[in-house]
Each structure stands twice: as C-alpha cells, then as structure tokens.
CSV table of C-alpha atoms in Angstrom, one decimal:
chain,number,residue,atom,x,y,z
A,1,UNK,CA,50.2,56.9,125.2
A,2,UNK,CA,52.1,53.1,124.7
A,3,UNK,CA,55.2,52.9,127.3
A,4,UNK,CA,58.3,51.5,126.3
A,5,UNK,CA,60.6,49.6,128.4
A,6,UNK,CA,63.7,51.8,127.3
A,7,UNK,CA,64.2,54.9,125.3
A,8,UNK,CA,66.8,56.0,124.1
A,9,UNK,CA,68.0,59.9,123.4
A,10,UNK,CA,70.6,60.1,120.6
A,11,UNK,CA,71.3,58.4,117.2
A,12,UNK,CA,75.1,58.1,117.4
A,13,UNK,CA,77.4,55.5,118.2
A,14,UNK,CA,76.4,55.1,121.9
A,15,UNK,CA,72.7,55.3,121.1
A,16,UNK,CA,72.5,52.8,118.5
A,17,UNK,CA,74.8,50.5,120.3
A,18,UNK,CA,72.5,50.5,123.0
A,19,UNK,CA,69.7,50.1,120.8
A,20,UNK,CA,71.4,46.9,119.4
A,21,UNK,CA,71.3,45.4,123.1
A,22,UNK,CA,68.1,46.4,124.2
A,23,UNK,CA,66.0,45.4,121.1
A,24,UNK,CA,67.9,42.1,120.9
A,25,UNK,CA,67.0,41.7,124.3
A,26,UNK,CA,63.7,41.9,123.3
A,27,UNK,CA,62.8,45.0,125.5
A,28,UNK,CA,60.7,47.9,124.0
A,29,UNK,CA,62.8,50.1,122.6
A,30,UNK,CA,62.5,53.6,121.3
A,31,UNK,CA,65.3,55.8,119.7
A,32,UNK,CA,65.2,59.1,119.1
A,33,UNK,CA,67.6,60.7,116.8
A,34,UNK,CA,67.7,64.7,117.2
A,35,UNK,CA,66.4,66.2,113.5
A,36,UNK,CA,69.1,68.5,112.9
A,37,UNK,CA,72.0,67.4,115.1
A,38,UNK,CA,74.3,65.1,113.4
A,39,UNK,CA,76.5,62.5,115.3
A,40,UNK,CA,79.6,64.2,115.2
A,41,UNK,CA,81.2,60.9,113.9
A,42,UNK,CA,79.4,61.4,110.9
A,43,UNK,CA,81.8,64.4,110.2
A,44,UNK,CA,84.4,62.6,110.2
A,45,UNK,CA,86.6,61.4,107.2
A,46,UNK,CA,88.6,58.2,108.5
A,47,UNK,CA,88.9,56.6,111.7
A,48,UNK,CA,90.9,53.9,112.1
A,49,UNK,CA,91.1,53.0,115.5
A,50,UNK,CA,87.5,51.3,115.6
A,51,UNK,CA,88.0,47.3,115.8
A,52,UNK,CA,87.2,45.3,112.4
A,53,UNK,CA,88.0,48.2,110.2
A,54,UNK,CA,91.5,47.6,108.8
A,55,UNK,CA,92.0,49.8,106.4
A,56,UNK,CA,89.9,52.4,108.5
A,57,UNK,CA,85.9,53.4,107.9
A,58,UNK,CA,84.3,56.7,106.7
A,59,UNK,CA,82.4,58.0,110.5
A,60,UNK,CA,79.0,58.6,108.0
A,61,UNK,CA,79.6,54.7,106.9
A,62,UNK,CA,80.1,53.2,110.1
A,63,UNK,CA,77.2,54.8,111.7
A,64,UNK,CA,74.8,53.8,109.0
A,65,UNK,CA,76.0,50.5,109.5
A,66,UNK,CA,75.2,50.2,113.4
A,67,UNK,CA,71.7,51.6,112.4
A,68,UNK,CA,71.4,49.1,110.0
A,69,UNK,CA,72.4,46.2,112.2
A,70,UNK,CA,70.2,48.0,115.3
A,71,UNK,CA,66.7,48.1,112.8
A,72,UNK,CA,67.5,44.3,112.1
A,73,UNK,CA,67.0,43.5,115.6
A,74,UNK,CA,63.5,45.5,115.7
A,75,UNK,CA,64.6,48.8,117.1
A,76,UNK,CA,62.0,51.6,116.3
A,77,UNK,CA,63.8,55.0,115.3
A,78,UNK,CA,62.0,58.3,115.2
A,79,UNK,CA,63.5,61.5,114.7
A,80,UNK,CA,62.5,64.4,117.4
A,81,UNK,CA,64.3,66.6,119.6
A,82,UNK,CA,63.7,66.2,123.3
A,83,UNK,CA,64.1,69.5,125.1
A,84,UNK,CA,63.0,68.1,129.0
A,85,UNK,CA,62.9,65.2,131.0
A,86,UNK,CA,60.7,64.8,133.3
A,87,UNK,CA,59.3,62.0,136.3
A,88,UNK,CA,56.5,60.2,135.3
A,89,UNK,CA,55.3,60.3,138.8
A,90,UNK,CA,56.6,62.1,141.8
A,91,UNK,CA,57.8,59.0,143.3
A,92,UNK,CA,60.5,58.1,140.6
A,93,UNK,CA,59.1,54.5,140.2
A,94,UNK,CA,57.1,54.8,137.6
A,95,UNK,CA,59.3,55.4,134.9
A,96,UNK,CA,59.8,58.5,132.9
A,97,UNK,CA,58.7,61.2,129.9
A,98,UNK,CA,60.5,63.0,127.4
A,99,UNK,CA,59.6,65.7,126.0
A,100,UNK,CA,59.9,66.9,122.5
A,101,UNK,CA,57.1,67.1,119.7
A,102,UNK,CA,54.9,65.1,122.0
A,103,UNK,CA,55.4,63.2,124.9
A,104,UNK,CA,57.2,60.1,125.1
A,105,UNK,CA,56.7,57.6,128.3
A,106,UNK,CA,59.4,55.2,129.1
A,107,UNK,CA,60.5,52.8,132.1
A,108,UNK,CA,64.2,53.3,131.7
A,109,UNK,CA,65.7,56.2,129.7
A,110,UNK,CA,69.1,56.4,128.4
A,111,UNK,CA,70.7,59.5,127.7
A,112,UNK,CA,73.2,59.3,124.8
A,113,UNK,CA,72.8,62.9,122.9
A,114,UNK,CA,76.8,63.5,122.3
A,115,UNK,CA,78.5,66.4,122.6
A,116,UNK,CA,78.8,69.3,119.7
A,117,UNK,CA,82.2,71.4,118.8
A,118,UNK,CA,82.9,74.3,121.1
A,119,UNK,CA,82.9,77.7,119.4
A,120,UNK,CA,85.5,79.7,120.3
A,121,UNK,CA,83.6,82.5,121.8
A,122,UNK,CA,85.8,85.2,119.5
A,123,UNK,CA,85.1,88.1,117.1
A,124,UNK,CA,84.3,87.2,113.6
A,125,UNK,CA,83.5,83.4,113.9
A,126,UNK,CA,79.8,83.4,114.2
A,127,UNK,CA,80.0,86.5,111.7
A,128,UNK,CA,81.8,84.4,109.2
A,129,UNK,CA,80.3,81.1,109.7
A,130,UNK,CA,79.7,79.7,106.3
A,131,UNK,CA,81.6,82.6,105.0
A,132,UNK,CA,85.6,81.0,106.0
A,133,UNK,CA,84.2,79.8,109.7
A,134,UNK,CA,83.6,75.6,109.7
A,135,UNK,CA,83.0,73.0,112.3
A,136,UNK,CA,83.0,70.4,109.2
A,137,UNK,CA,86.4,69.5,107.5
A,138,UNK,CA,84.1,66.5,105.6
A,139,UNK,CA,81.6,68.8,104.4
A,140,UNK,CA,83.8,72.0,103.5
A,141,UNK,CA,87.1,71.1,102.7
A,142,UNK,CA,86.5,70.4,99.3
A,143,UNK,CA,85.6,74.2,99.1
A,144,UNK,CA,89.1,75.2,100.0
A,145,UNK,CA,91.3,74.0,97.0
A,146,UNK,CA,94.6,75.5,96.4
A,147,UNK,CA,93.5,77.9,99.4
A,148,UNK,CA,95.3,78.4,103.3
A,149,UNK,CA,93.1,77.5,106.0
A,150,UNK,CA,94.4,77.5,109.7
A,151,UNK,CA,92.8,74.7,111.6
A,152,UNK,CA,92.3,75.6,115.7
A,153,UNK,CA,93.2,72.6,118.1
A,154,UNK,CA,95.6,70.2,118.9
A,155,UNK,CA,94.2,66.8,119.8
A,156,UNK,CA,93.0,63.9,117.8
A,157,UNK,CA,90.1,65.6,115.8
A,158,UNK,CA,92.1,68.9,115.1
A,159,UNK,CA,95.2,66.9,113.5
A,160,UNK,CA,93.0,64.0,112.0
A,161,UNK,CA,91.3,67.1,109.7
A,162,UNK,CA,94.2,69.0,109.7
A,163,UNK,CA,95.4,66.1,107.8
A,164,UNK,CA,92.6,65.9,105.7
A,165,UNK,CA,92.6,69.4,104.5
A,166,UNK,CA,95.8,68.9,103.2
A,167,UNK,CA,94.1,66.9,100.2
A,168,UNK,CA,92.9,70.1,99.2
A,169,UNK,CA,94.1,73.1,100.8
A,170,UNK,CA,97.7,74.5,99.8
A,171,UNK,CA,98.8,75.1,103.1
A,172,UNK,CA,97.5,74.1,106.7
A,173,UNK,CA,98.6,76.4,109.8
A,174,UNK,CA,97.6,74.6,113.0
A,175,UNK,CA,97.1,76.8,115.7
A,176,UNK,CA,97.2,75.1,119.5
A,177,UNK,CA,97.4,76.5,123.0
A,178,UNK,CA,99.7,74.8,124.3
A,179,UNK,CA,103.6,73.8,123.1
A,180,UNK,CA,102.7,70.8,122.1
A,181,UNK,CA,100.2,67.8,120.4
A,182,UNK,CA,97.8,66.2,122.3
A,183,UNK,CA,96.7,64.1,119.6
A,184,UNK,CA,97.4,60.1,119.6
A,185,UNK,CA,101.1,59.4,118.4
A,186,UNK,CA,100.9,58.4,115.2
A,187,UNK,CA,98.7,61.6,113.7
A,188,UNK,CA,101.6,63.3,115.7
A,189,UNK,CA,103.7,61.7,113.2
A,190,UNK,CA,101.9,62.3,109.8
A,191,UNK,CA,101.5,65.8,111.0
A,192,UNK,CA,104.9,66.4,111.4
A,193,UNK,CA,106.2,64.7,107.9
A,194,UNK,CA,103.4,66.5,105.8
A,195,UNK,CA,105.1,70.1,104.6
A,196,UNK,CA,101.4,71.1,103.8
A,197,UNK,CA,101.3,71.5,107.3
A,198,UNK,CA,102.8,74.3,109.6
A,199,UNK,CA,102.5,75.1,113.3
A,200,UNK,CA,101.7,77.8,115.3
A,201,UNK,CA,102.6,76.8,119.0
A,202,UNK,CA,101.3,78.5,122.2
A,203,UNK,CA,99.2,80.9,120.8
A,204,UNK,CA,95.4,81.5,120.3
A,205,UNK,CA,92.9,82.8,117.9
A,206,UNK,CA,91.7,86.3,119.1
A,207,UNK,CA,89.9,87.4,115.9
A,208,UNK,CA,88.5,86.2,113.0
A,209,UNK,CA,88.3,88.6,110.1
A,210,UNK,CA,87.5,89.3,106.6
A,211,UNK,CA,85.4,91.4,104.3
A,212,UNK,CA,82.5,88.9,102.7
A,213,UNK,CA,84.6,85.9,103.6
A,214,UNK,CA,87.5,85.3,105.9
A,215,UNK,CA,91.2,86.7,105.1
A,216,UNK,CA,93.0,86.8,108.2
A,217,UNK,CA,93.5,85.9,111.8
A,218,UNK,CA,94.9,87.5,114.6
A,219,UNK,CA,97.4,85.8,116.7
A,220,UNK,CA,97.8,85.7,120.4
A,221,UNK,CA,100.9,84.4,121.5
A,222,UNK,CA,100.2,82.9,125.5
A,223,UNK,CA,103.8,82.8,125.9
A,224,UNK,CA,105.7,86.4,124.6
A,225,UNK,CA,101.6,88.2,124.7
A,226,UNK,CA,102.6,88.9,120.7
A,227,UNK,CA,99.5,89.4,118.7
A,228,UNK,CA,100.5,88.5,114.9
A,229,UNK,CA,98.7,88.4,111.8
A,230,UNK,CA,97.7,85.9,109.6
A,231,UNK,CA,96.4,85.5,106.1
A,232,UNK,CA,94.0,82.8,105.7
A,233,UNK,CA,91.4,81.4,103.7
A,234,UNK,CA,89.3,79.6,106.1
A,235,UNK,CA,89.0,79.0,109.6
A,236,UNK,CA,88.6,74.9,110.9
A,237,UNK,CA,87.6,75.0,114.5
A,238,UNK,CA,88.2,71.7,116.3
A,239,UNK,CA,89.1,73.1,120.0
A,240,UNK,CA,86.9,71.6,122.5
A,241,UNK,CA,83.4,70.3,123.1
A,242,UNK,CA,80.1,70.8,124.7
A,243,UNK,CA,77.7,67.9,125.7
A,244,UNK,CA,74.3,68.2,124.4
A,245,UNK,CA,73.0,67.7,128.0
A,246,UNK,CA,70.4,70.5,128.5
A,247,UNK,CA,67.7,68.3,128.7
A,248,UNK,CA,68.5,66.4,131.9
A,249,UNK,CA,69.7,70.3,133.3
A,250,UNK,CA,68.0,70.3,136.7
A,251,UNK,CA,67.1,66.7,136.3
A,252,UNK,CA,70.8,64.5,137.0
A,253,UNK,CA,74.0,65.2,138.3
A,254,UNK,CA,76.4,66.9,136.0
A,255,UNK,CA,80.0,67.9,136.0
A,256,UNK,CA,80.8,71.5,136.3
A,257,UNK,CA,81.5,71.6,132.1
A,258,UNK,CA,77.9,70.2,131.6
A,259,UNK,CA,78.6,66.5,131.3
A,260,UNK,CA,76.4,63.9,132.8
A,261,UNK,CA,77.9,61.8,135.8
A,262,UNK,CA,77.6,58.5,135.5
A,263,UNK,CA,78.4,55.2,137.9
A,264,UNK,CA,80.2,51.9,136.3
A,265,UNK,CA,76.2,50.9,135.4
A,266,UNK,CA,76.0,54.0,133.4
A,267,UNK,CA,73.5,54.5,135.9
A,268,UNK,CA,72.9,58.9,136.2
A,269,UNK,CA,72.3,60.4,139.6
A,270,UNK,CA,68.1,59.2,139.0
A,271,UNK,CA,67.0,55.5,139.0
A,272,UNK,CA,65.9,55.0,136.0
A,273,UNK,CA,67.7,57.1,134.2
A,274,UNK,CA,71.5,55.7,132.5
A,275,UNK,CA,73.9,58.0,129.9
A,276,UNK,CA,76.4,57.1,127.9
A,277,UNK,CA,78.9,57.7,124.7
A,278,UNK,CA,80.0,61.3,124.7
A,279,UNK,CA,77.7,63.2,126.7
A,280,UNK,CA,79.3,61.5,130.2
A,281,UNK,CA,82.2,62.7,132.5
A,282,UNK,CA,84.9,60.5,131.2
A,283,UNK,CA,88.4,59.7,130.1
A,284,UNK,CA,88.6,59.1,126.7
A,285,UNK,CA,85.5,60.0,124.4
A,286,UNK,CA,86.2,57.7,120.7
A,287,UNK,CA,83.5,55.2,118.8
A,288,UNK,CA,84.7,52.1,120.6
A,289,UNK,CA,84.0,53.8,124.5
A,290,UNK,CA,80.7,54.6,123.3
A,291,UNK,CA,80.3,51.7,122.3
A,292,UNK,CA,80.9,50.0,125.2
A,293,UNK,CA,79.2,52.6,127.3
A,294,UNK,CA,76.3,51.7,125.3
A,295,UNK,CA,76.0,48.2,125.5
A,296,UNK,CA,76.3,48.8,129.4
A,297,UNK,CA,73.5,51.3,129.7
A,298,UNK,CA,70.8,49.6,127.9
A,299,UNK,CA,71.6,46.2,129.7
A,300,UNK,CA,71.9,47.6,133.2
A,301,UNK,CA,68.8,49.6,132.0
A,302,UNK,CA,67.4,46.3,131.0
A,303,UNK,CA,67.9,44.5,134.6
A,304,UNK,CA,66.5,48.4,136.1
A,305,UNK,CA,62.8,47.5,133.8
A,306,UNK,CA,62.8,43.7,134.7
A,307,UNK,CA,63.4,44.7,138.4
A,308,UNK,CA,60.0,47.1,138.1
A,309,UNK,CA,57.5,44.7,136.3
A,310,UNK,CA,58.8,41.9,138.3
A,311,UNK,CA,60.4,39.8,135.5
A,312,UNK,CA,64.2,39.6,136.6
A,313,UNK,CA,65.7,36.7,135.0
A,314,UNK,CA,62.1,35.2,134.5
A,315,UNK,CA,64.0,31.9,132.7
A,316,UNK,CA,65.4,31.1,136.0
A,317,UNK,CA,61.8,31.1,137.7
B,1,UNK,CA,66.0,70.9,84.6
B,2,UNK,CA,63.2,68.8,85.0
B,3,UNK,CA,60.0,69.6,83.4
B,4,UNK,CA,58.1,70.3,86.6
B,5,UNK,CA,54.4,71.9,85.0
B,6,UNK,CA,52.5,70.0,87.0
B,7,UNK,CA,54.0,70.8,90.4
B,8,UNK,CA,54.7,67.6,91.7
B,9,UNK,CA,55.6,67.1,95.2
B,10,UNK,CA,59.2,66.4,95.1
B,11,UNK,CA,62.5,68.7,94.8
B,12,UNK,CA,63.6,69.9,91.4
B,13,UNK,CA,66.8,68.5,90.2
B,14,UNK,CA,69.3,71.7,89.3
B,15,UNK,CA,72.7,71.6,87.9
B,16,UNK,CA,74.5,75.0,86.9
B,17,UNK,CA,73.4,75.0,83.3
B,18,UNK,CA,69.5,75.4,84.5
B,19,UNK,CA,70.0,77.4,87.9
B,20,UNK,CA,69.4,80.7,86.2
B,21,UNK,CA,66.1,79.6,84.5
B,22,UNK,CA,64.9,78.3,87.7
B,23,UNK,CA,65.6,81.7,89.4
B,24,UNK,CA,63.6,83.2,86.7
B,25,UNK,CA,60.8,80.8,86.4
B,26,UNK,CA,59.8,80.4,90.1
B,27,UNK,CA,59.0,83.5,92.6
B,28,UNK,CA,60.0,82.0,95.7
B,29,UNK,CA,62.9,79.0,95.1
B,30,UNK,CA,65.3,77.7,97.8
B,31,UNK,CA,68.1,75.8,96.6
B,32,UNK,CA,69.6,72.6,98.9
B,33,UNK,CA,73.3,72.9,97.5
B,34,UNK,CA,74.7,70.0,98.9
B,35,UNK,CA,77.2,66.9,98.8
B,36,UNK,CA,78.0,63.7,98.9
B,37,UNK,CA,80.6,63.7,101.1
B,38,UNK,CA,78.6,65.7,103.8
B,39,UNK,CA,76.8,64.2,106.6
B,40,UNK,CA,74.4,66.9,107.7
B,41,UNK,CA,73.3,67.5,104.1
B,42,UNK,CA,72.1,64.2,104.3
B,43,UNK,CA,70.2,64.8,107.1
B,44,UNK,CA,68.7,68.0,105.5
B,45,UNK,CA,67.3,66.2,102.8
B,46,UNK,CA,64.6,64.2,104.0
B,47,UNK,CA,63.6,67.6,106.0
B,48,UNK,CA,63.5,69.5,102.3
B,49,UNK,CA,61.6,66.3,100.5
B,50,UNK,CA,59.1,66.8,103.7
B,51,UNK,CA,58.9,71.0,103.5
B,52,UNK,CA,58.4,70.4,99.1
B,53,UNK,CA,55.7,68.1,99.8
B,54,UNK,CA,53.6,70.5,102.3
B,55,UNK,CA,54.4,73.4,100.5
B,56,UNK,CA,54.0,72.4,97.2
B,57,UNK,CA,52.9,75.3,94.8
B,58,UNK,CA,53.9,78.1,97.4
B,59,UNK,CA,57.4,77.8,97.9
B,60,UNK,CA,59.5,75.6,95.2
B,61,UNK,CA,62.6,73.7,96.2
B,62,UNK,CA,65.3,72.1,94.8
B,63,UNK,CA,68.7,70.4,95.2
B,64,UNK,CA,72.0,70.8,93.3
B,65,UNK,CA,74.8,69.2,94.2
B,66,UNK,CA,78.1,71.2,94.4
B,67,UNK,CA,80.2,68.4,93.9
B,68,UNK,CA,78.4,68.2,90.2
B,69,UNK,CA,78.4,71.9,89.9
B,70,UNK,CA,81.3,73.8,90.9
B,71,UNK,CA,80.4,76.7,89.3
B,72,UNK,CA,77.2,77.6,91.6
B,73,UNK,CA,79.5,77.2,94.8
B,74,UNK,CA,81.8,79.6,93.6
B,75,UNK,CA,79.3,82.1,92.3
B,76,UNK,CA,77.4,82.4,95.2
B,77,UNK,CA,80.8,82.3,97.5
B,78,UNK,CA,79.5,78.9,99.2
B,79,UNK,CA,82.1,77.6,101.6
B,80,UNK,CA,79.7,75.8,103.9
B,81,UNK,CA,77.2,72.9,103.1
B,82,UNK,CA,74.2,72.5,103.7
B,83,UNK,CA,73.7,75.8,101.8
B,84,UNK,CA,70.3,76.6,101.0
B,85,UNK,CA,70.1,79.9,98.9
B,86,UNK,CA,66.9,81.9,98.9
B,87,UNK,CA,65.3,83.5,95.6
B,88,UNK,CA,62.3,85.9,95.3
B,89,UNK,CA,61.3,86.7,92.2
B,90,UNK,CA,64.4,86.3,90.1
B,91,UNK,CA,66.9,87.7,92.7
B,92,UNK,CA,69.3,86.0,96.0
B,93,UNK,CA,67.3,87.4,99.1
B,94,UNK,CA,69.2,85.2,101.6
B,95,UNK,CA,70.6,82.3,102.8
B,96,UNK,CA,70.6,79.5,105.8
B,97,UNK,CA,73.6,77.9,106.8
B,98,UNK,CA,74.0,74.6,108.1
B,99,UNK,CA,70.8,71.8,108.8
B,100,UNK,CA,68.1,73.2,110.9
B,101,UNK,CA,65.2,71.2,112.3
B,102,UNK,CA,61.7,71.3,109.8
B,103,UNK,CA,60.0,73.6,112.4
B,104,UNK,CA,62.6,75.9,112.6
B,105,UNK,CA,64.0,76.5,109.1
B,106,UNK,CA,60.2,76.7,108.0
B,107,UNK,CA,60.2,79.7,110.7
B,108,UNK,CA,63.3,81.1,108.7
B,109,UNK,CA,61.8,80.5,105.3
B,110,UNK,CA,58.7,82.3,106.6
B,111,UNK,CA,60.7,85.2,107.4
B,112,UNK,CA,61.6,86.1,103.6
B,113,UNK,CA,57.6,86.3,102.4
C-alpha cells in the first residue's frame, strides 16, 4: 500500500482548496470525495458573496471549477466513503489510515467532509421525504409551480431559497423560531419586498402531514403556545446543520454539537491530523472561510510531512 | 427509445412518449428521473452508468430527464430528484429517493427480486 504525504476527506470547497495547495506544492496528495454525499454548495442556486463572481456563480459551477483548477495541478480524486480513522502506529508518528473501501495510508490527513442539513426530528418529514419533504430547493423547486410551500429557517440559506422558490411556487410561508432574520442584510431586504413571500414569526413546525404527499403543517407558536394549521404544498427544510464528523468520533476533539476543534493551523486535537471548511467549530461557515481554512490546513499539513521525512524548507539547506 | 436489442452496457434514453413501452418490454427497469439543475443527480449518474454496466442483461436501467418530460414527474407524483422508479414486469414496485452510494442502492435494488 503507496503512502501519500496528505489526504484529504471531502470534495467541497475546503477539500479542493486544500487540494489546490498541496498538489501545487508538489506533496502527494489524495482526495476523496464521499459517493453519495454532495457538497452542500452544490445545492445551491446563487451565491454572491464569493470574490471574482460579480454577477454571482451557480454553487454546482463554482465547485466544478475548483476541481478543475485542483486536477490541473496533479491532484488525484477518488470517490470512497471513509467510515474510521485510525493511527498508523501506536505512537502517532507514523502517519495515518483511513478507512473506507480499502485502506488508505497517509502522513498528514485533512479532514474537510462538511456538514449536512439538520432534519427536524418531527412527525411526517422522514414519512414524506420525496413526497412534499426537501432538503434541495435546486433540485425540487421546479416541481412546485403555481404550488405553496413553507420553507423552515431563518438564516442565510433559508431566505436565499426562500427566494428562489418564489420563481416558481405561488406563495412562500417562512417559518422561523425566533422574531426575527438572521440572514445577512440584504436577503433581509429582498425577502421583505417580495409579496410571494409571507412570514410566520416565533413559531415552529410540530407536524408534517399529508395523505400521499404533503397538505399541511402544524404550527407551534413559542410565544402565545398556539398550535395553528397550515395548508401547504411542500415542505423546504433549511434549519440547522450537522457536521459529517463521525469518522474522527473517538479519534479528535469535538465540540459538544459534533464539530471538530481546530487551532489557528487547522491543526485537530492529533498531530497529524488538520480539519477544515464546514465540519470545524467556527464563526461563520460560507465558500470563502472554507476556502481559506483550506489553504491553511494543507500548507500547515505540508510543513507537519516535511517536519517527519526531514525535508523542511530543503531549498534553504 | 433507443433500439437497445443487443443489450449494450449503457442506460437507455426515455422520454414520456416511450416510458410505457419500456415498462412493458423489460421485467425488471429502474428509471434515473433526473435534472439538470440538480446536483446530486449528477452524482447518481456515474453510479447508474457503473450499476448498467455490471448488471447488464439482469436489471435494465435508464434515465429520463424531468426537465424534458414533465408528464412522467407528475404521473408518478415526483417531487424529489434523484428519483429512481422501480418496475417489475410491467408494473411500479417501488421507489428510492435521493443518491445512495453503488453498494448500498444495489442492496435496495436487490431487495425488489
């Protein structure tokens, strides 16, 4: 079994980023992209925020094109889904395996698996998933034409495909928690001038039900402890998040929601082992963080592999 | 629909006008209804190319794209992509919702012999 100098876990945003760095600095470098799990970036319709893109970039588009620039530089990308992590050796030095398919041996690993959408945990929505329940606005939108849907959330990516439905649906109820938007100002904005959408403040989604497909919600408000009901088409969850972190479970430090803790290196609780993009305990999770994130992790990880075969900065010898 | 006699490899090409045929001609067909627009269908599709190709003359698969061919989405209530929808001989037996890994969707395939 070949070693690498550096794999990474992940095929988003972070992991290609730090496949960019590592394989132009000439280390060998592994990705491996989950076979199933999509970087939720590639769900999404717009984003605008990410540097260079003025007039904004499909998530699907802008990920292709960081794989693209990442396999120009030599990166090797193989699609398998690691389920452990393991030492190499008991003494943490001599690098470490992942496990999926088969076993893959590494000097430095870099963690960058993402995160998935939460599910809200309520009657109905794994009952009616496909059937009026989606995680997707991309994907299923276009199935609710002329229809209601009520979209659950009220931070960037709720609103962001909140708007987005509005292309197609008739009407848009967002339902949020709290008494107001956390998303970033100017969705605030949109939101509030569309008249496609409506809001339902304070309150939370308690049921989801339906006969074959969805055709109502019930309401809790937090506030009064009203239950109303509402007739709806389709349900949009976008409330929440859970890092895709199982794999290093047992193996580095993690916050108590499950995700990975991290120093300014990127560097995990294990030498050896560095995370990054939205799997970590951080701030603020968007494209241009992981980014950054990324580029950090595979060069720290970088200096980590030249420290253990003895080739630190080997142009200054 | 394609004129696939001689079993190749590859996914048949559906569209809503040649759907029904292709329920009738094959026993056991499993339709990719996908999109475009939709990321996760296009990770699904290299996994369906690879599942044709090993299980070539035992189970037939295909793709239509919804996009093309609204009237399958709406007859078989699709309001989720990837879709696949499951026919033995002649008649919906199931479906699988959303992109599953090879191993584990050929595990649910299994399921319906």
């Amino acid at each position: 079994m070949e070693t690498y100098d550096i794999i990474i876990i992940g095929g988003g945003p972070a992991g290609l980023t730090a496949g960019i760095y590592a394989s132009r600095a000439k280390m060998k470098t592994l990705l491996i992209e989950s076979t199933f799990a999509a970087s939720l970036i590639t769900t999404t319709d717009m984003i605008e925020n990410y540097p260079g893109f003025p007039g904004g970039i499909d998530g699907f588009g802008l990920v292709e094109r960081f794989r693209e620039q990442a396999l120009g530089f030599g990166l090797e990308i193989m699609q398998d889904d690691i389920s452990e992590i393991q030492a190499a050796a008991p003494d943490l030095r001599s690098g470490w395996i992942a496990i999926g398919s088969q076993e893959y041996h590494a000097r430095a690993l870099i963690v960058a698996s993402g995160a998935a959408y939460a599910k809200l945990g309520v009657p109905g929505e794994q009952e009616f998933t496909g059937r009026g329940v989606s995680y997707c606005a991309t994907c299923d939108a276009p199935f609710y034409r002329d229809r209601a849907i009520v979209v659950v959330g009220g931070g960037d990516t709720a609103v962001q495909e909140a708007l987005f439905l509005t292309k197609f649906a008739s009407r848009v109820t967002l339902v949020h928690r709290r008494d107001s938007l956390r998303a970033t100002a100017i969705l605030q904005e949109r939101a509030f001038a569309n008249e496609k959408i409506d809001f339902v403040w304070s309150s939370v989604v308690e049921e989801i039900r339906g006969d074959k497909t969805v055709n109502a919600v019930r309401l809790k408000n937090l506030v009064s402890d009203r239950y109303d009901d509402l007739a709806t088409d389709g349900v949009f969850i976008f409330a929440g998040y859970i890092p895709n972190t199982e794999m290093v479970s047992g193996v580095v430090e993690r916050d108590q929601d499950g995700y990975i803790i991290v120093d300014d290196h990127m560097q995990t609780s294990k030498p050896g082992i560095f995370a990054c993009g939205d799997c970590v305990k951080k701030l603020l999770r968007q494209v241009v963080t992981a980014c950054g994130d990324g580029a950090t992790a595979a060069f720290a990880a970088q200096l980590h592999v030249e420290e253990r075969k003895g080739t630190l900065y080997p142009h200054r010898k | 629909m394609e004129n696939r006699e001689d079993r190749t490899a590859e996914p048949l090409i559906l569209s809503d006008a040649d759907l029904d045929e292709a329920i009738a001609k094959y026993p056991f067909l499993v339709v990719d209804c996908w999109a475009p627009w939709c990321g996760p269908c296009r990770m699904l599709g290299p996994i369906i190319e690879s599942l044709a190709k090993k299980l070539q003359g035992d189970i037939t698969f295909a793709k239509l794209d919804v996009d093309a061919n609204p009237t399958t989405a709406q007859r078989f209530s699709i309001q989720t992509i990837p879709n696949l929808l499951i026919f033995k001989n002649g008649r919906k037996v199931g479906d699988i919702i959303g992109a599953l890994p090879e191993a584990q969707l050929l595990k649910e395939l299994n399921a319906y012999r």
